[in-house]
């Protein structure tokens, strides 16, 4: 088995902590149901950064122990940062889906979702309004 460097343990601990903090519910939040039956789902932007570093330094020669002379003192550290910003709320109710943007620059995505919802509504209503046409075989 290969010896593990101390920096690997630091990185592993930091990455495991990040994994616990960031999951799908961080981006698409828990749905909240209002008294009128409408469901509001928060959508967020998640950004994170990770840095790690370390080094081994020459051991002080004052020790007589041969074992101590083969080891180098280790110094290291890791750090991480996470940013969660709400960007929109998806509102589901009355057989409609609407995306309300928090950021004014996200209007294109909001429009796309809202237009898709309207398009689906029109397709559904068009199928209900027109009677089914049958082609008769005249042979």
PDB file of C-alpha atoms in Angstrom:
ATOM      1  CA  UNK A   1       0.000   0.000   0.000  1.00  0.00           C
ATOM      2  CA  UNK A   2       1.350   3.426  -0.945  1.00  0.00           C
ATOM      3  CA  UNK A   3       2.037   5.913   1.791  1.00  0.00           C
ATOM      4  CA  UNK A   4      -0.479   8.720   1.830  1.00  0.00           C
ATOM      5  CA  UNK A   5       0.903  12.240   1.862  1.00  0.00           C
ATOM      6  CA  UNK A   6      -0.534  14.578   4.515  1.00  0.00           C
ATOM      7  CA  UNK A   7      -1.871  16.935   1.814  1.00  0.00           C
ATOM      8  CA  UNK A   8      -4.072  14.110   0.495  1.00  0.00           C
ATOM      9  CA  UNK A   9      -5.823  13.817   3.852  1.00  0.00           C
ATOM     10  CA  UNK A  10      -6.421  17.586   3.934  1.00  0.00           C
ATOM     11  CA  UNK A  11      -7.850  17.583   0.404  1.00  0.00           C
ATOM     12  CA  UNK A  12     -10.034  14.550   1.088  1.00  0.00           C
ATOM     13  CA  UNK A  13     -11.532  16.146   4.209  1.00  0.00           C
ATOM     14  CA  UNK A  14     -12.244  19.423   2.401  1.00  0.00           C
ATOM     15  CA  UNK A  15     -13.822  17.751  -0.641  1.00  0.00           C
ATOM     16  CA  UNK A  16     -16.013  15.520   1.540  1.00  0.00           C
ATOM     17  CA  UNK A  17     -17.230  18.595   3.423  1.00  0.00           C
ATOM     18  CA  UNK A  18     -18.042  20.351   0.138  1.00  0.00           C
ATOM     19  CA  UNK A  19     -19.916  17.283  -1.092  1.00  0.00           C
ATOM     20  CA  UNK A  20     -22.095  17.358   2.027  1.00  0.00           C
ATOM     21  CA  UNK A  21     -22.885  21.065   1.580  1.00  0.00           C
ATOM     22  CA  UNK A  22     -23.673  21.043  -2.143  1.00  0.00           C
ATOM     23  CA  UNK A  23     -26.379  18.769  -3.532  1.00  0.00           C
ATOM     24  CA  UNK A  24     -29.195  19.066  -6.055  1.00  0.00           C
ATOM     25  CA  UNK A  25     -31.428  20.708  -3.432  1.00  0.00           C
ATOM     26  CA  UNK A  26     -28.943  23.575  -3.258  1.00  0.00           C
ATOM     27  CA  UNK A  27     -29.617  24.444  -6.913  1.00  0.00           C
ATOM     28  CA  UNK A  28     -33.283  23.479  -7.180  1.00  0.00           C
ATOM     29  CA  UNK A  29     -34.606  24.161  -3.696  1.00  0.00           C
ATOM     30  CA  UNK A  30     -37.311  22.450  -1.722  1.00  0.00           C
ATOM     31  CA  UNK A  31     -40.799  23.171  -3.137  1.00  0.00           C
ATOM     32  CA  UNK A  32     -43.001  25.418  -0.997  1.00  0.00           C
ATOM     33  CA  UNK A  33     -46.765  24.999  -1.278  1.00  0.00           C
ATOM     34  CA  UNK A  34     -48.924  28.081  -0.715  1.00  0.00           C
ATOM     35  CA  UNK A  35     -52.416  27.946   0.853  1.00  0.00           C
ATOM     36  CA  UNK A  36     -54.071  28.282  -2.587  1.00  0.00           C
ATOM     37  CA  UNK A  37     -52.264  25.156  -3.861  1.00  0.00           C
ATOM     38  CA  UNK A  38     -49.616  26.936  -5.913  1.00  0.00           C
ATOM     39  CA  UNK A  39     -46.132  25.458  -5.604  1.00  0.00           C
ATOM     40  CA  UNK A  40     -43.083  27.730  -5.604  1.00  0.00           C
ATOM     41  CA  UNK A  41     -39.676  26.189  -6.328  1.00  0.00           C
ATOM     42  CA  UNK A  42     -36.561  28.329  -5.766  1.00  0.00           C
ATOM     43  CA  UNK A  43     -33.722  28.006  -8.283  1.00  0.00           C
ATOM     44  CA  UNK A  44     -30.215  29.151  -7.341  1.00  0.00           C
ATOM     45  CA  UNK A  45     -26.801  29.573  -8.903  1.00  0.00           C
ATOM     46  CA  UNK A  46     -24.063  27.796  -6.956  1.00  0.00           C
ATOM     47  CA  UNK A  47     -20.366  28.653  -7.350  1.00  0.00           C
ATOM     48  CA  UNK A  48     -17.512  27.221  -5.374  1.00  0.00           C
ATOM     49  CA  UNK A  49     -13.753  27.337  -5.293  1.00  0.00           C
ATOM     50  CA  UNK A  50     -11.166  25.097  -3.726  1.00  0.00           C
ATOM     51  CA  UNK A  51      -7.467  25.625  -2.947  1.00  0.00           C
ATOM     52  CA  UNK A  52      -4.918  23.378  -1.323  1.00  0.00           C
ATOM     53  CA  UNK A  53      -1.211  23.587  -0.657  1.00  0.00           C
ATOM     54  CA  UNK A  54       1.538  22.235   1.495  1.00  0.00           C
ATOM     55  CA  UNK A  55       5.186  21.478   1.780  1.00  0.00           C
ATOM     56  CA  UNK A  56       7.782  19.476   3.632  1.00  0.00           C
ATOM     57  CA  UNK A  57      10.651  21.235   5.313  1.00  0.00           C
ATOM     58  CA  UNK A  58      14.152  20.106   6.178  1.00  0.00           C
ATOM     59  CA  UNK A  59      14.335  18.573   9.623  1.00  0.00           C
ATOM     60  CA  UNK A  60      16.496  20.142  12.314  1.00  0.00           C
ATOM     61  CA  UNK A  61      19.796  18.188  12.570  1.00  0.00           C
ATOM     62  CA  UNK A  62      19.943  18.518  16.371  1.00  0.00           C
ATOM     63  CA  UNK A  63      18.230  15.152  16.820  1.00  0.00           C
ATOM     64  CA  UNK A  64      20.285  11.994  17.057  1.00  0.00           C
ATOM     65  CA  UNK A  65      17.438   9.722  15.955  1.00  0.00           C
ATOM     66  CA  UNK A  66      17.928   8.278  12.470  1.00  0.00           C
ATOM     67  CA  UNK A  67      14.133   7.868  12.149  1.00  0.00           C
ATOM     68  CA  UNK A  68      13.619  11.581  12.792  1.00  0.00           C
ATOM     69  CA  UNK A  69      16.227  12.491  10.167  1.00  0.00           C
ATOM     70  CA  UNK A  70      14.294  10.586   7.447  1.00  0.00           C
ATOM     71  CA  UNK A  71      11.055  12.451   8.155  1.00  0.00           C
ATOM     72  CA  UNK A  72      10.350  15.971   7.011  1.00  0.00           C
ATOM     73  CA  UNK A  73       7.947  18.194   8.940  1.00  0.00           C
ATOM     74  CA  UNK A  74       4.809  18.936   6.936  1.00  0.00           C
ATOM     75  CA  UNK A  75       2.921  22.213   6.789  1.00  0.00           C
ATOM     76  CA  UNK A  76      -0.223  22.587   4.724  1.00  0.00           C
ATOM     77  CA  UNK A  77      -3.681  23.942   4.456  1.00  0.00           C
ATOM     78  CA  UNK A  78      -6.835  23.894   2.392  1.00  0.00           C
ATOM     79  CA  UNK A  79      -9.661  26.284   1.872  1.00  0.00           C
ATOM     80  CA  UNK A  80     -12.954  26.436   0.066  1.00  0.00           C
ATOM     81  CA  UNK A  81     -15.623  28.998  -0.610  1.00  0.00           C
ATOM     82  CA  UNK A  82     -19.238  28.563  -1.671  1.00  0.00           C
ATOM     83  CA  UNK A  83     -21.633  31.157  -3.049  1.00  0.00           C
ATOM     84  CA  UNK A  84     -25.379  30.504  -3.421  1.00  0.00           C
ATOM     85  CA  UNK A  85     -27.402  33.153  -5.277  1.00  0.00           C
ATOM     86  CA  UNK A  86     -31.131  32.900  -5.964  1.00  0.00           C
ATOM     87  CA  UNK A  87     -31.787  33.436  -9.677  1.00  0.00           C
ATOM     88  CA  UNK A  88     -35.440  32.509 -10.195  1.00  0.00           C
ATOM     89  CA  UNK A  89     -38.610  31.005  -8.795  1.00  0.00           C
ATOM     90  CA  UNK A  90     -40.634  28.420 -10.700  1.00  0.00           C
ATOM     91  CA  UNK A  91     -44.330  28.846  -9.947  1.00  0.00           C
ATOM     92  CA  UNK A  92     -46.529  25.831 -10.648  1.00  0.00           C
ATOM     93  CA  UNK A  93     -50.289  26.108 -10.287  1.00  0.00           C
ATOM     94  CA  UNK A  94     -53.609  26.291 -12.131  1.00  0.00           C
ATOM     95  CA  UNK A  95     -52.195  23.935 -14.799  1.00  0.00           C
ATOM     96  CA  UNK A  96     -49.507  26.511 -15.664  1.00  0.00           C
ATOM     97  CA  UNK A  97     -45.795  26.847 -15.086  1.00  0.00           C
ATOM     98  CA  UNK A  98     -44.200  30.277 -14.844  1.00  0.00           C
ATOM     99  CA  UNK A  99     -40.580  31.213 -14.237  1.00  0.00           C
ATOM    100  CA  UNK A 100     -40.057  34.496 -12.392  1.00  0.00           C
ATOM    101  CA  UNK A 101     -36.493  35.758 -12.619  1.00  0.00           C
ATOM    102  CA  UNK A 102     -34.746  37.523  -9.756  1.00  0.00           C
ATOM    103  CA  UNK A 103     -31.994  38.789 -12.083  1.00  0.00           C
ATOM    104  CA  UNK A 104     -33.115  41.171 -14.821  1.00  0.00           C
ATOM    105  CA  UNK A 105     -30.420  39.788 -17.168  1.00  0.00           C
ATOM    106  CA  UNK A 106     -32.010  36.333 -17.171  1.00  0.00           C
ATOM    107  CA  UNK A 107     -35.076  37.393 -19.185  1.00  0.00           C
ATOM    108  CA  UNK A 108     -34.184  35.169 -22.154  1.00  0.00           C
ATOM    109  CA  UNK A 109     -34.329  31.965 -20.094  1.00  0.00           C
ATOM    110  CA  UNK A 110     -37.512  33.109 -18.358  1.00  0.00           C
ATOM    111  CA  UNK A 111     -39.136  33.908 -21.707  1.00  0.00           C
ATOM    112  CA  UNK A 112     -38.148  30.519 -23.106  1.00  0.00           C
ATOM    113  CA  UNK A 113     -39.735  28.641 -20.200  1.00  0.00           C
ATOM    114  CA  UNK A 114     -42.886  30.772 -20.286  1.00  0.00           C
ATOM    115  CA  UNK A 115     -43.228  30.442 -24.081  1.00  0.00           C
ATOM    116  CA  UNK A 116     -42.794  26.680 -23.843  1.00  0.00           C
ATOM    117  CA  UNK A 117     -45.575  26.545 -21.259  1.00  0.00           C
ATOM    118  CA  UNK A 118     -47.875  28.650 -23.483  1.00  0.00           C
ATOM    119  CA  UNK A 119     -47.035  26.499 -26.512  1.00  0.00           C
ATOM    120  CA  UNK A 120     -47.975  23.322 -24.636  1.00  0.00           C
ATOM    121  CA  UNK A 121     -51.242  24.945 -23.493  1.00  0.00           C
ATOM    122  CA  UNK A 122     -52.105  25.861 -27.107  1.00  0.00           C
ATOM    123  CA  UNK A 123     -51.344  22.350 -28.309  1.00  0.00           C
ATOM    124  CA  UNK A 124     -53.579  20.876 -25.625  1.00  0.00           C
ATOM    125  CA  UNK A 125     -56.443  23.282 -26.337  1.00  0.00           C
ATOM    126  CA  UNK A 126     -56.161  22.818 -30.110  1.00  0.00           C
ATOM    127  CA  UNK A 127     -56.618  19.080 -29.714  1.00  0.00           C
ATOM    128  CA  UNK A 128     -59.740  19.582 -27.569  1.00  0.00           C
ATOM    129  CA  UNK A 129     -61.421  22.206 -29.782  1.00  0.00           C
ATOM    130  CA  UNK A 130     -61.173  20.431 -33.119  1.00  0.00           C
ATOM    131  CA  UNK A 131     -63.283  17.328 -33.676  1.00  0.00           C
ATOM    132  CA  UNK A 132     -61.381  14.290 -34.806  1.00  0.00           C
ATOM    133  CA  UNK A 133     -61.277  14.051 -38.616  1.00  0.00           C
ATOM    134  CA  UNK A 134     -61.508  10.633 -40.193  1.00  0.00           C
ATOM    135  CA  UNK A 135     -60.442   9.731 -43.668  1.00  0.00           C
ATOM    136  CA  UNK A 136     -62.852   7.366 -45.293  1.00  0.00           C
ATOM    137  CA  UNK A 137     -61.656   4.748 -47.693  1.00  0.00           C
ATOM    138  CA  UNK A 138     -63.672   5.152 -50.944  1.00  0.00           C
ATOM    139  CA  UNK A 139     -62.489   1.923 -52.575  1.00  0.00           C
TER     140      UNK A 139
END
